[in-house]
Tab-separated table of C-alpha atoms in Angstrom:
chain	number	residue	atom	x	y	z
Z	1307	MET	CA	143.980	114.261	127.084
Z	1308	GLU	CA	142.491	112.561	124.071
Z	1309	ALA	CA	139.517	114.900	123.838
Z	1310	GLU	CA	141.808	117.934	123.987
Z	1311	ILE	CA	143.084	117.483	120.452
Z	1312	GLU	CA	145.011	120.346	118.920
Z	1313	PRO	CA	143.239	122.190	116.096
Z	1314	CYS	CA	144.527	121.223	112.656
Z	1315	GLU	CA	143.758	122.088	109.086
Z	1316	ILE	CA	141.693	119.480	107.255
Z	1317	LEU	CA	143.935	118.434	104.390
Z	1318	THR	CA	141.725	115.485	103.408
Z	1319	PRO	CA	138.018	116.244	103.998
Z	1320	HIS	CA	136.971	112.620	103.756
Z	1321	GLN	CA	138.499	109.208	103.270
Z	1322	VAL	CA	137.337	106.331	101.103
Z	1323	ARG	CA	138.670	102.994	102.274
Z	1324	LEU	CA	138.261	100.474	99.493
Z	1325	PRO	CA	138.558	96.706	99.844
Z	1326	SER	CA	141.201	94.965	97.775
Z	1327	ALA	CA	138.225	93.530	95.876
Z	1328	GLN	CA	134.619	94.489	96.565
Z	1329	THR	CA	132.791	91.230	97.140
Z	1330	LEU	CA	129.709	92.514	98.973
Z	1331	PRO	CA	126.874	94.732	97.659
Z	1332	LEU	CA	127.345	97.049	100.641
Z	1333	VAL	CA	128.578	100.575	101.291
Z	1334	PHE	CA	129.331	101.711	104.836
Z	1335	ALA	CA	129.501	105.368	105.818
Z	1336	SER	CA	130.467	107.289	108.951
Z	1337	PRO	CA	129.497	110.938	108.401
Z	1338	HIS	CA	129.801	112.199	111.982
Z	1339	SER	CA	132.984	110.682	113.428
Z	1340	GLY	CA	135.371	113.305	112.013
Z	1341	ARG	CA	137.685	114.814	114.623
Z	1342	HIS	CA	139.894	117.289	112.717
Z	1343	TYR	CA	138.976	120.809	113.845
Z	1344	PRO	CA	140.128	123.799	111.755
Z	1345	PRO	CA	141.917	126.370	113.958
Z	1346	ALA	CA	139.718	129.235	112.737
Z	1347	PHE	CA	136.610	127.281	113.718
Z	1348	VAL	CA	137.941	126.518	117.187
Z	1349	ALA	CA	138.884	130.180	117.627
Z	1350	SER	CA	135.386	131.311	116.614
Z	1351	ALA	CA	133.645	128.980	119.053
Z	1352	ARG	CA	132.516	130.051	122.488
Z	1353	LEU	CA	132.719	126.430	123.684
Z	1354	ASP	CA	135.730	124.466	124.840
Z	1355	ARG	CA	137.018	121.636	122.682
Z	1356	VAL	CA	135.529	118.850	124.759
Z	1357	SER	CA	132.075	120.423	124.497
Z	1358	LEU	CA	132.493	120.642	120.733
Z	1359	ARG	CA	133.627	117.023	120.542
Z	1360	ARG	CA	130.572	115.745	122.410
Z	1361	SER	CA	128.619	116.370	119.202
Z	1362	GLU	CA	130.785	113.817	117.379
Z	1363	ASP	CA	129.672	110.252	116.801
Z	1364	GLY	CA	132.954	109.414	118.425
Z	1365	PHE	CA	135.044	106.580	116.990
Z	1366	VAL	CA	132.251	105.119	114.849
Z	1367	ASP	CA	134.739	104.864	111.980
Z	1368	GLU	CA	136.747	102.471	114.180
Z	1369	LEU	CA	133.672	100.416	115.044
Z	1370	ILE	CA	133.059	99.634	111.363
Z	1371	ALA	CA	136.700	99.508	110.303
Z	1372	ALA	CA	136.402	95.822	109.367
Z	1373	ALA	CA	134.064	96.544	106.445
Z	1374	PRO	CA	136.827	96.998	103.814
Z	1375	GLU	CA	138.686	93.830	104.806
Z	1376	MET	CA	135.364	91.964	104.584
Z	1377	GLY	CA	134.701	93.229	101.061
Z	1378	ALA	CA	132.739	96.485	101.406
Z	1379	PRO	CA	133.933	100.088	100.945
Z	1380	LEU	CA	133.845	102.567	103.833
Z	1381	LEU	CA	133.435	106.342	103.518
Z	1382	GLN	CA	134.307	108.438	106.547
Z	1383	ALA	CA	134.287	112.186	107.096
Z	1384	ASN	CA	137.381	113.729	108.673
Z	1385	PHE	CA	135.683	117.045	109.491
Z	1386	PRO	CA	133.420	117.303	112.558
Z	1387	ARG	CA	129.642	117.548	112.320
Z	1388	ALA	CA	129.735	120.749	114.387
Z	1389	TYR	CA	131.601	122.315	111.450
Z	1390	VAL	CA	129.383	121.009	108.658
Z	1391	ASP	CA	126.750	118.273	108.831
Z	1392	VAL	CA	126.422	116.113	105.729
Z	1393	ASN	CA	123.350	114.365	107.138
Z	1394	ARG	CA	121.269	117.430	106.272
Z	1395	GLU	CA	120.005	119.024	103.093
Z	1396	PRO	CA	122.764	121.132	101.529
Z	1397	PHE	CA	121.323	124.468	102.690
Z	1398	GLU	CA	119.398	123.866	105.914
Z	1399	LEU	CA	120.499	127.108	107.555
Z	1400	ASP	CA	119.349	129.056	110.592
Z	1401	PRO	CA	118.935	132.797	109.791
Z	1402	ARG	CA	119.705	133.629	113.426
Z	1403	MET	CA	123.314	132.579	112.856
Z	1404	PHE	CA	124.072	135.010	110.054
Z	1405	ASN	CA	124.792	138.717	109.809
Z	1406	GLU	CA	123.027	139.035	106.459
Z	1407	PRO	CA	119.890	137.700	104.735
Z	1408	LEU	CA	120.122	134.169	103.370
Z	1409	PRO	CA	119.360	133.364	99.712
Z	1410	GLY	CA	115.858	132.244	98.841
Z	1411	TYR	CA	116.929	128.667	98.168
Z	1412	ALA	CA	118.020	128.121	101.769
Z	1413	ASN	CA	115.701	125.926	103.819
Z	1414	THR	CA	115.258	128.019	106.951
Z	1415	ARG	CA	112.141	126.334	108.340
Z	1416	SER	CA	112.966	122.652	108.755
Z	1417	PRO	CA	112.693	120.971	112.167
Z	1418	ARG	CA	116.476	120.558	112.178
Z	1419	VAL	CA	116.955	124.295	111.667
Z	1420	ALA	CA	114.433	125.069	114.388
Z	1421	ALA	CA	116.479	122.910	116.755
Z	1422	GLY	CA	119.682	124.721	115.751
Z	1423	LEU	CA	121.069	121.609	114.053
Z	1424	GLY	CA	121.147	122.531	110.381
Z	1425	THR	CA	123.878	121.981	107.796
Z	1426	ILE	CA	125.921	124.509	109.749
Z	1427	ALA	CA	124.874	123.875	113.335
Z	1428	ARG	CA	124.050	126.772	115.644
Z	1429	VAL	CA	124.218	124.634	118.791
Z	1430	VAL	CA	125.782	121.417	119.990
Z	1431	ALA	CA	123.681	118.483	121.114
Z	1432	SER	CA	123.299	119.890	124.628
Z	1433	GLY	CA	121.702	123.040	123.233
Z	1434	SER	CA	124.691	125.326	123.927
Z	1435	GLU	CA	125.457	127.953	121.296
Z	1436	ILE	CA	128.608	127.258	119.286
Z	1437	TYR	CA	129.632	130.685	118.005
Z	1438	SER	CA	130.623	133.914	119.685
Z	1439	ASP	CA	129.665	136.017	116.669
Z	1440	LYS	CA	127.418	135.713	113.647
Z	1441	LEU	CA	128.670	134.132	110.432
Z	1442	THR	CA	128.628	135.335	106.855
Z	1443	PHE	CA	126.798	133.315	104.228
Z	1444	ALA	CA	130.103	133.186	102.324
Z	1445	GLU	CA	131.576	131.168	105.194
Z	1446	ALA	CA	128.699	128.679	105.089
Z	1447	LEU	CA	128.941	128.405	101.302
Z	1448	SER	CA	132.688	127.809	101.532
Z	1449	ARG	CA	132.205	124.898	103.945
Z	1450	ILE	CA	129.412	123.374	101.878
Z	1451	ARG	CA	131.510	123.529	98.720
Z	1452	ALA	CA	134.687	122.215	100.337
Z	1453	TYR	CA	133.225	119.474	102.542
Z	1454	TYR	CA	129.543	118.772	101.997
Z	1455	TRP	CA	129.461	118.320	98.226
Z	1456	PRO	CA	132.708	116.300	97.974
Z	1457	TYR	CA	131.436	113.893	100.639
Z	1458	HIS	CA	128.120	113.365	98.846
Z	1459	ASN	CA	129.832	113.065	95.475
Z	1460	ALA	CA	132.018	110.302	96.897
Z	1461	LEU	CA	129.019	108.567	98.452
Z	1462	SER	CA	127.031	108.776	95.217
Z	1463	ARG	CA	129.916	107.229	93.283
Z	1464	LEU	CA	130.281	104.358	95.740
Z	1465	ILE	CA	126.554	103.620	95.550
Z	1466	ALA	CA	126.477	103.831	91.763
Z	1467	ASP	CA	129.545	101.611	91.371
Z	1468	THR	CA	128.120	99.032	93.786
Z	1469	ARG	CA	124.742	98.975	92.082
Z	1470	GLU	CA	126.386	98.582	88.684
Z	1471	ARG	CA	128.535	95.689	89.932
Z	1472	PHE	CA	125.914	93.797	91.930
Z	1473	GLY	CA	122.608	94.996	90.527
Z	1474	ALA	CA	121.699	96.701	93.812
Z	1475	CYS	CA	123.293	98.342	96.832
Z	1476	ILE	CA	122.742	98.434	100.598
Z	1477	LEU	CA	123.978	101.660	102.184
Z	1478	VAL	CA	124.628	101.441	105.921
Z	1479	ASP	CA	124.866	104.916	107.463
Z	1480	CYS	CA	126.513	104.515	110.857
Z	1481	HIS	CA	126.098	106.789	113.866
Z	1482	SER	CA	126.260	106.775	117.636
Z	1483	MET	CA	123.794	108.201	120.122
Z	1484	PRO	CA	124.004	109.474	123.687
Z	1485	SER	CA	123.020	106.800	126.164
Z	1486	ILE	CA	120.309	109.061	127.616
Z	1487	GLY	CA	117.983	111.292	125.612
Z	1488	GLY	CA	119.150	114.902	125.600
Z	1489	PRO	CA	117.171	118.058	126.408
Z	1490	MET	CA	116.141	118.581	122.786
Z	1491	ASP	CA	115.185	114.939	122.137
Z	1492	ARG	CA	111.760	113.342	122.239
Z	1493	ASP	CA	113.032	110.858	124.810
Z	1494	ALA	CA	114.712	113.438	127.059
Z	1495	GLY	CA	116.068	111.898	130.238
Z	1496	ARG	CA	115.273	108.318	129.258
Z	1497	ARG	CA	117.891	105.590	128.958
Z	1498	ARG	CA	118.236	104.225	125.454
Z	1499	VAL	CA	118.568	100.751	123.969
Z	1500	ASP	CA	121.839	99.462	122.539
Z	1501	PHE	CA	120.939	99.986	118.871
Z	1502	VAL	CA	118.324	101.922	116.924
Z	1503	LEU	CA	117.730	100.949	113.295
Z	1504	GLY	CA	116.222	103.664	111.123
Z	1505	ASP	CA	114.675	102.937	107.727
Z	1506	SER	CA	112.352	105.954	107.430
Z	1507	HIS	CA	109.523	103.752	108.710
Z	1508	GLY	CA	109.994	101.246	105.912
Z	1509	ALA	CA	110.412	103.724	103.047
Z	1510	ALA	CA	114.210	103.582	102.695
Z	1511	CYS	CA	114.888	99.869	102.339
Z	1512	ASP	CA	113.440	96.405	102.036
Z	1513	PRO	CA	112.365	95.085	105.471
Z	1514	ARG	CA	114.809	92.210	105.131
Z	1515	VAL	CA	117.688	94.656	105.614
Z	1516	PRO	CA	116.870	95.807	109.183
Z	1517	ALA	CA	115.627	92.297	109.988
Z	1518	ALA	CA	119.050	90.847	109.155
Z	1519	VAL	CA	120.810	93.419	111.325
Z	1520	GLU	CA	118.411	92.940	114.224
Z	1521	THR	CA	118.843	89.167	114.124
Z	1522	ALA	CA	122.631	89.459	114.144
Z	1523	LEU	CA	122.608	91.900	117.058
Z	1524	THR	CA	120.021	90.160	119.226
Z	1525	GLN	CA	121.903	86.882	118.857
Z	1526	LEU	CA	124.866	88.709	120.395
Z	1527	GLY	CA	122.735	89.867	123.322
Z	1528	TYR	CA	122.035	93.466	122.293
Z	1529	ASN	CA	118.619	95.090	122.517
Z	1530	VAL	CA	117.370	96.768	119.352
Z	1531	ARG	CA	114.623	99.222	118.505
Z	1532	HIS	CA	113.304	100.425	115.147
Z	1533	ASN	CA	112.831	104.068	114.123
Z	1534	SER	CA	112.592	105.532	117.627
Z	1535	PRO	CA	113.956	107.987	118.504
Z	1536	TYR	CA	115.812	108.007	115.157
Z	1537	SER	CA	114.091	106.962	111.944
Z	1538	GLY	CA	116.878	108.058	109.606
Z	1539	GLY	CA	118.292	111.404	108.572
Z	1540	PHE	CA	118.809	113.088	105.221
Z	1541	VAL	CA	121.221	110.430	103.947
Z	1542	THR	CA	118.759	107.617	104.649
Z	1543	ARG	CA	115.812	109.459	103.126
Z	1544	HIS	CA	117.707	110.830	100.131
Z	1545	TYR	CA	119.607	107.725	99.045
Z	1546	GLY	CA	117.151	105.076	100.166
Z	1547	ARG	CA	115.280	104.233	96.977
Z	1548	PRO	CA	114.478	100.541	97.146
Z	1549	TRP	CA	112.452	100.730	93.924
Z	1550	GLU	CA	115.723	101.675	92.198
Z	1551	GLY	CA	117.768	99.000	93.960
Z	1552	VAL	CA	119.316	101.237	96.632
Z	1553	HIS	CA	118.468	100.292	100.210
Z	1554	ALA	CA	119.561	102.648	102.999
Z	1555	LEU	CA	119.630	101.825	106.701
Z	1556	GLN	CA	120.754	104.082	109.529
Z	1557	ILE	CA	122.347	102.396	112.529
Z	1558	GLU	CA	122.646	104.245	115.854
Z	1559	MET	CA	124.947	102.698	118.475
Z	1560	ASN	CA	124.681	103.563	122.150
Z	1561	ARG	CA	127.838	105.407	123.188
Z	1562	ALA	CA	127.822	103.863	126.657
Z	1563	LEU	CA	128.730	100.562	125.007
Z	1564	TYR	CA	132.168	101.704	123.943
Z	1565	MET	CA	133.228	105.198	125.083
Z	1566	ASP	CA	133.301	107.704	127.924
Z	1567	GLU	CA	130.642	110.172	126.851
Z	1568	GLU	CA	131.817	112.915	129.207
Z	1569	THR	CA	135.479	113.001	128.203
Z	1570	VAL	CA	135.101	111.693	124.620
Z	1571	ARG	CA	137.583	108.896	125.129
Z	1572	ARG	CA	137.601	105.323	123.932
Z	1573	GLY	CA	136.225	102.904	126.491
Z	1574	PRO	CA	137.060	99.278	127.241
Z	1575	GLY	CA	134.052	98.086	125.243
Z	1576	LEU	CA	135.230	99.512	121.924
Z	1577	ALA	CA	137.187	96.445	120.797
Z	1578	GLN	CA	134.281	94.116	121.597
Z	1579	LEU	CA	131.722	96.250	119.791
Z	1580	ALA	CA	134.000	96.574	116.759
Z	1581	HIS	CA	134.319	92.786	116.745
Z	1582	ASP	CA	130.546	92.371	117.025
Z	1583	MET	CA	129.930	94.768	114.141
Z	1584	ARG	CA	131.656	92.232	111.928
Z	1585	ALA	CA	128.563	90.069	112.427
Z	1586	VAL	CA	126.435	92.913	111.048
Z	1587	VAL	CA	128.635	93.173	107.951
Z	1588	ALA	CA	128.474	89.405	107.484
Z	1589	ALA	CA	124.679	89.261	107.923
Z	1590	LEU	CA	124.092	92.000	105.376
Z	1591	GLY	CA	126.633	90.431	103.042
Z	1592	GLU	CA	124.515	87.284	102.909
Z	1593	LEU	CA	121.579	89.217	101.456
Z	1594	GLU	CA	121.029	89.493	97.727
Z	1595	PRO	CA	119.372	92.910	97.341
Z	1596	ALA	CA	119.137	92.557	93.569
Z	1597	ARG	CA	116.499	89.870	94.201
Z	1598	PHE	CA	114.400	91.911	96.610
């Protein structure tokens, strides 16, 4: 079964797929579609592999795979978000997970930590506990050093290179969402729209960026909502600095469009959605963010 992947060591924590020539002032990123699970992590988990995989933004890297051939680089994580979540501050950690006190610089009081979804998650999206035993801080620090920082260093370089080449950069942080709000979500039990565009309520990018994406998607028949229930995570808030020429937009895609959410398998709609995402790349590529 596809979801029952065998554990494997993560030899390459992330992958940067560069176009033969970057012709668009865009950077695409997929931080949560990694599906390589270290054996020690799987062994330490109290959950089965399918339950762990339901926290992935499954196959999002495939949905935006056309970006490099269209002229924009793509950064994708190979490690799973249940192992380390790069869409968090570097040390958003839940003290309940650890067998020792955390250092003073750890952020132990954020809403993400309270929900059990910090940099090292305590629970999966359903609210089930991941680990059988408590962790050491050394384990968390090892993951952050080996996976979190290299991913953000790569993302920072791509943004800086794009801004230097084009005078500005649009970062598109790509995710997928459950089709129905989960027990820990504000919209618990409610069916969701096809796409949610998050720009930190206008703080992370020029309004022309989400407007271009919404136009492209609605012309294809999709329904789109802004900033609810997702307004943008750490990546959007941290990198989105329109006054410095960096515009960040988070895109959430409804998993029911393209995958079986229960078994974490590709669905018949994946090829169509991947094709339609080309229109998003093209629409953003027509913008000139240096003139915003």
